[in-house]
Coordinates of C-alpha atoms in Angstrom, one line a residue:
M1 CA 9.9 -16.3 -33.3
D2 CA 9.1 -16.1 -29.6
N3 CA 5.5 -14.8 -29.2
R4 CA 4.7 -15.0 -25.6
I5 CA 2.1 -12.3 -25.7
G6 CA 0.2 -14.3 -28.4
E7 CA 0.5 -17.4 -26.2
M8 CA -0.9 -15.6 -23.3
Q9 CA -3.8 -14.3 -25.3
V10 CA -4.6 -17.9 -26.5
F11 CA -4.3 -19.3 -23.0
L12 CA -6.7 -16.6 -21.6
R13 CA -9.2 -17.4 -24.3
V14 CA -9.0 -21.1 -23.5
V15 CA -9.6 -20.4 -19.8
E16 CA -12.4 -18.0 -20.5
T17 CA -14.3 -20.2 -22.9
G18 CA -13.5 -23.5 -21.0
S19 CA -12.4 -25.5 -24.0
F20 CA -9.8 -25.7 -26.8
S21 CA -12.5 -26.0 -29.5
E22 CA -14.4 -23.0 -28.3
A23 CA -11.3 -20.9 -28.0
A24 CA -10.2 -22.1 -31.4
R25 CA -13.5 -21.0 -32.9
H26 CA -13.1 -17.5 -31.4
L27 CA -9.5 -17.2 -32.5
R28 CA -10.2 -18.7 -36.0
M29 CA -7.6 -21.5 -35.3
T30 CA -7.9 -25.3 -35.3
P31 CA -8.4 -27.0 -31.9
S32 CA -5.2 -29.0 -32.5
T33 CA -3.2 -25.8 -33.1
V34 CA -4.5 -24.4 -29.8
S35 CA -3.8 -27.6 -27.9
K36 CA -0.2 -27.7 -29.3
L37 CA 0.4 -24.1 -28.4
I38 CA -0.7 -24.7 -24.8
S39 CA 1.5 -27.8 -24.7
R40 CA 4.4 -25.8 -26.0
V41 CA 4.0 -23.3 -23.2
E42 CA 3.8 -26.1 -20.6
T43 CA 7.0 -27.6 -22.0
R44 CA 8.9 -24.3 -21.9
L45 CA 7.8 -23.6 -18.3
G46 CA 8.2 -27.2 -17.1
V47 CA 4.8 -27.3 -15.4
R48 CA 1.3 -28.4 -16.3
L49 CA -1.1 -25.5 -16.7
V50 CA -4.3 -27.3 -17.6
E51 CA -5.8 -30.6 -16.5
R52 CA -7.5 -32.1 -19.6
S53 CA -10.5 -34.5 -19.5
T54 CA -13.2 -35.4 -21.9
R55 CA -15.8 -33.3 -20.2
R56 CA -14.0 -30.2 -19.0
L57 CA -10.8 -28.3 -18.5
S58 CA -9.5 -27.3 -15.1
L59 CA -6.5 -25.1 -14.1
T60 CA -3.7 -26.4 -12.0
M61 CA -2.3 -24.1 -9.3
E62 CA 0.4 -23.1 -11.7
G63 CA -2.2 -22.5 -14.4
Q64 CA -4.2 -20.2 -12.2
L65 CA -1.1 -18.2 -11.4
Y66 CA -0.2 -18.0 -15.1
Y67 CA -3.7 -16.9 -15.9
E68 CA -3.8 -14.1 -13.3
R69 CA -0.4 -12.8 -14.1
S70 CA -1.0 -13.0 -17.9
Q71 CA -4.3 -11.2 -17.5
A72 CA -2.7 -8.4 -15.5
L73 CA 0.2 -8.1 -17.9
L74 CA -2.1 -7.8 -21.0
Q75 CA -4.3 -5.3 -19.2
D76 CA -1.2 -3.2 -18.5
L77 CA -0.1 -3.5 -22.1
D78 CA -3.5 -2.4 -23.3
L79 CA -3.4 0.5 -20.9
I80 CA 0.0 1.5 -22.2
E81 CA -1.1 1.5 -25.8
R82 CA -4.3 3.4 -25.0
E83 CA -2.3 6.0 -23.1
L84 CA 0.2 6.4 -25.9
S85 CA -2.4 6.6 -28.5
Y86 CA -4.4 9.2 -26.4
G87 CA -1.3 11.4 -26.2
A88 CA 1.7 11.8 -23.9
T89 CA 0.0 14.7 -22.1
A90 CA -3.3 13.0 -21.5
T91 CA -4.5 12.7 -18.0
G92 CA -6.7 9.6 -17.8
G93 CA -6.4 6.0 -16.6
T94 CA -5.9 4.5 -13.2
V95 CA -3.4 5.6 -10.5
R96 CA -2.8 2.8 -7.9
V97 CA -2.0 4.4 -4.5
N98 CA -1.1 2.8 -1.2
A99 CA -1.0 4.6 2.2
S100 CA -1.2 3.9 5.9
V101 CA -4.7 3.8 7.3
A102 CA -4.4 7.0 9.3
L103 CA -2.7 9.0 6.6
G104 CA -5.1 7.7 4.0
V105 CA -8.3 8.5 6.0
L106 CA -7.2 11.8 7.5
G107 CA -4.9 13.2 4.8
L108 CA -5.6 11.6 1.4
E109 CA -9.4 10.9 1.4
P110 CA -10.4 14.6 2.0
L111 CA -8.4 15.6 -1.1
L112 CA -10.0 13.2 -3.5
P113 CA -13.3 15.1 -4.3
E114 CA -11.3 18.2 -5.3
F115 CA -8.9 16.0 -7.3
W116 CA -11.7 14.5 -9.3
R117 CA -13.2 17.9 -10.0
T118 CA -9.8 18.7 -11.6
Y119 CA -9.0 15.4 -13.2
P120 CA -12.4 13.6 -13.8
N121 CA -10.8 11.0 -16.1
I122 CA -8.4 9.6 -13.5
V123 CA -9.5 6.6 -11.5
V124 CA -7.8 6.4 -8.0
D125 CA -7.2 2.7 -6.9
L126 CA -6.6 3.4 -3.2
S127 CA -5.4 0.7 -0.8
L128 CA -4.9 1.5 2.9
S129 CA -2.6 -0.6 4.9
D130 CA 0.1 0.0 7.5
E131 CA 2.1 -2.9 6.0
I132 CA 5.0 -1.9 3.6
V133 CA 4.1 -2.9 0.0
D134 CA 6.4 -3.8 -2.8
L135 CA 5.6 -1.3 -5.6
Y136 CA 6.8 -3.8 -8.3
L137 CA 5.0 -6.9 -7.0
D138 CA 1.8 -5.1 -6.0
R139 CA 1.7 -3.0 -9.2
T140 CA 1.4 0.2 -7.1
D141 CA 2.2 3.6 -8.7
I142 CA 2.6 5.6 -5.5
A143 CA 3.1 4.6 -1.9
F144 CA 3.1 7.0 1.0
R145 CA 5.6 5.7 3.6
V146 CA 6.4 6.7 7.2
G147 CA 9.9 6.1 8.4
P148 CA 13.4 5.7 6.9
L149 CA 13.6 4.7 3.2
P150 CA 15.7 1.8 2.2
D151 CA 18.1 2.1 -0.7
S152 CA 16.3 1.3 -3.9
G153 CA 15.9 2.5 -7.5
M154 CA 12.6 4.2 -6.6
M155 CA 12.0 8.0 -6.6
A156 CA 10.7 9.8 -3.6
R157 CA 9.2 13.2 -2.6
R158 CA 9.4 14.3 1.0
I159 CA 6.0 15.1 2.4
G160 CA 7.0 16.1 5.9
V161 CA 7.7 14.6 9.4
A162 CA 5.5 13.1 12.0
R163 CA 6.4 13.2 15.7
R164 CA 5.4 10.2 17.7
K165 CA 3.5 10.9 20.9
I166 CA 2.6 8.6 23.8
V167 CA -1.1 9.3 24.6
A168 CA -3.9 7.9 26.7
A169 CA -7.5 8.7 27.5
P170 CA -8.2 10.6 30.7
S171 CA -10.3 7.6 31.9
Y172 CA -7.3 5.3 31.6
L173 CA -5.0 7.8 33.4
G174 CA -7.5 8.3 36.1
R175 CA -7.8 4.5 36.6
C176 CA -4.1 3.5 36.2
G177 CA -2.2 6.7 37.0
T178 CA 0.0 8.9 34.8
P179 CA 3.5 7.6 33.9
R180 CA 6.2 10.1 35.0
K181 CA 9.3 8.3 33.8
V182 CA 10.1 5.8 31.0
E183 CA 10.5 3.0 33.6
D184 CA 6.9 3.5 34.6
L185 CA 5.8 2.0 31.2
S186 CA 6.6 -1.5 32.5
R187 CA 3.5 -1.4 34.7
H188 CA 1.1 0.1 32.1
N189 CA -1.0 -1.5 29.3
C190 CA 0.9 -0.4 26.2
L191 CA -1.0 -1.0 23.0
G192 CA 1.3 -2.2 20.2
F193 CA 1.6 -3.3 16.6
N194 CA 2.2 -6.8 15.2
F195 CA 4.7 -5.8 12.5
R196 CA 7.6 -7.4 14.2
R197 CA 7.9 -11.1 15.1
A198 CA 9.7 -10.3 18.4
A199 CA 8.1 -8.6 21.4
P200 CA 6.6 -5.2 20.6
V201 CA 9.0 -2.3 21.2
W202 CA 8.7 1.5 21.4
P203 CA 11.8 3.3 20.1
L204 CA 12.2 6.1 22.7
R205 CA 14.8 8.8 22.4
Q206 CA 16.7 9.9 25.6
S207 CA 20.0 11.6 26.1
G208 CA 20.6 11.8 22.3
R209 CA 20.1 8.2 21.5
T210 CA 17.2 5.9 20.7
V211 CA 16.5 2.8 22.7
D212 CA 14.0 0.1 21.8
R213 CA 12.0 -0.4 24.9
V214 CA 10.0 -3.6 25.1
V215 CA 6.4 -3.0 26.1
N216 CA 3.5 -5.2 27.0
G217 CA -0.2 -4.8 26.5
S218 CA -3.5 -6.4 25.7
L219 CA -3.6 -5.4 22.0
L220 CA -1.4 -6.0 19.0
A221 CA -2.8 -4.5 15.8
N222 CA -1.7 -4.2 12.2
N223 CA -3.0 -0.6 11.8
G224 CA -2.8 2.6 13.8
E225 CA -6.6 3.4 13.6
T226 CA -7.4 0.3 15.7
V227 CA -4.8 1.3 18.3
R228 CA -6.2 4.8 18.4
R229 CA -9.7 3.6 19.0
M230 CA -8.7 1.4 21.8
A231 CA -6.7 4.2 23.4
L232 CA -9.9 6.4 23.1
A233 CA -11.8 3.6 24.8
G234 CA -9.5 3.8 27.8
V235 CA -7.8 0.5 27.2
G236 CA -4.2 1.7 27.5
L237 CA -1.3 3.9 26.4
A238 CA -0.6 4.2 22.6
R239 CA 2.4 5.6 20.7
M240 CA 0.9 7.4 17.7
G241 CA 1.9 9.9 15.0
D242 CA 0.9 13.5 16.0
Y243 CA -1.2 14.0 12.9
H244 CA -3.2 10.9 13.8
V245 CA -4.2 12.1 17.3
R246 CA -4.0 15.9 16.8
A247 CA -7.8 16.4 16.9
D248 CA -8.2 14.0 19.9
I249 CA -5.6 15.9 21.9
A250 CA -7.1 19.3 21.0
A251 CA -10.6 18.0 22.1
G252 CA -9.2 16.5 25.3
R253 CA -10.1 12.9 24.3
L254 CA -6.5 11.9 24.6
V255 CA -3.7 13.3 26.7
E256 CA 0.1 13.2 25.8
V257 CA 2.3 11.8 28.5
L258 CA 6.1 11.7 29.1
A259 CA 6.6 14.6 26.8
D260 CA 9.0 16.2 29.3
V261 CA 11.3 13.2 29.6
I262 CA 11.3 11.8 26.0
E263 CA 13.1 13.8 23.3
P264 CA 11.3 14.6 20.0
D265 CA 10.9 11.4 18.1
E266 CA 10.3 12.2 14.4
E267 CA 9.8 10.1 11.3
E268 CA 9.9 11.4 7.8
I269 CA 7.0 10.8 5.4
H270 CA 7.7 10.4 1.7
A271 CA 5.7 9.7 -1.5
V272 CA 7.6 6.8 -3.1
F273 CA 7.0 6.0 -6.8
L274 CA 8.4 4.4 -9.9
G275 CA 9.1 6.3 -13.1
G276 CA 11.3 9.4 -13.5
P277 CA 11.2 11.4 -16.7
R278 CA 8.9 8.9 -18.4
M279 CA 6.4 8.8 -15.5
P280 CA 2.8 8.5 -16.8
Q281 CA 1.0 11.8 -16.8
R282 CA -1.8 10.5 -14.6
V283 CA 0.8 9.6 -11.9
R284 CA 2.5 12.9 -12.2
A285 CA -0.8 14.8 -12.0
F286 CA -1.7 12.9 -8.8
L287 CA 1.6 13.6 -7.2
D288 CA 1.7 17.3 -8.1
F289 CA -1.9 17.7 -6.8
V290 CA -1.6 15.7 -3.5
V291 CA 2.0 16.4 -2.3
P292 CA 1.7 20.1 -1.5
R293 CA -1.7 19.6 0.1
L294 CA -0.4 16.8 2.3
Q295 CA 2.5 19.0 3.3
Q296 CA 0.1 21.6 4.4
F297 CA -1.9 18.9 6.3
L298 CA 1.2 17.8 8.1
G299 CA 2.4 21.3 8.7
D300 CA 5.8 19.9 7.4
G301 CA 6.4 18.6 10.9
E302 CA 6.5 22.1 12.6
E303 CA 4.0 21.1 15.3
G304 CA 6.2 18.2 16.2
R305 CA 9.4 20.1 16.5

């Protein structure tokens, strides 16, 4: 019978102990049985996992990948069994969450202390990145995404909307002037993102349609917080989500420009997740706690309308 879980367990023990004989001793098997089992896995996969020598064992590149994926799979299996044995309504374990840097720092992080007071047995594994993650490949339970959602088998809860604003520090505007029309952007230092391989563009909405306007500047960053800090330093113009620069605008550290010539430019924000009716209770608890509070933080987009 195919027993891949057992094979993975034996392989992990070989890697962790560093030898067939030591792994066999821990597993109460013979070294020849362990060796034959690893050879059988290699034959089935069509790759060599372990380089054998008289002194030591070393993993091939494929062996390292098999080790890492097997370890993760077995950890997940152990977590599933512990959750089920603990009870379907238990709220414990790890919730893996991904969000943009700005939404994570400003919106999610302030909620965590209260969340842990309510659910002290849940570990939040939080990754902040403005890159789009694959929930399956990155083993992420929940991702908070800004922008249109692609068709997929994932579930989603709407958080709200963010209006994009073009802002600059008063020091920059005093030095370089204030743009009065969209065409003026061509002579300004427009701070951008490096998510696209082509030239950076700002999607700007005028006369009922959105046009991707190519901009140029001295900075390309992979996260909005870096762009915001450079704007605050007077480096150039930045196109940012309203929730990200709300406090800066209120304090006069940043000034919105072109608001009278560009129509409201809004992007929806969703919590995207796997699951459905059989969603783990820890994930459901996190969603139910965080979503209404994030909606309040964003004002459901009312400020941007």
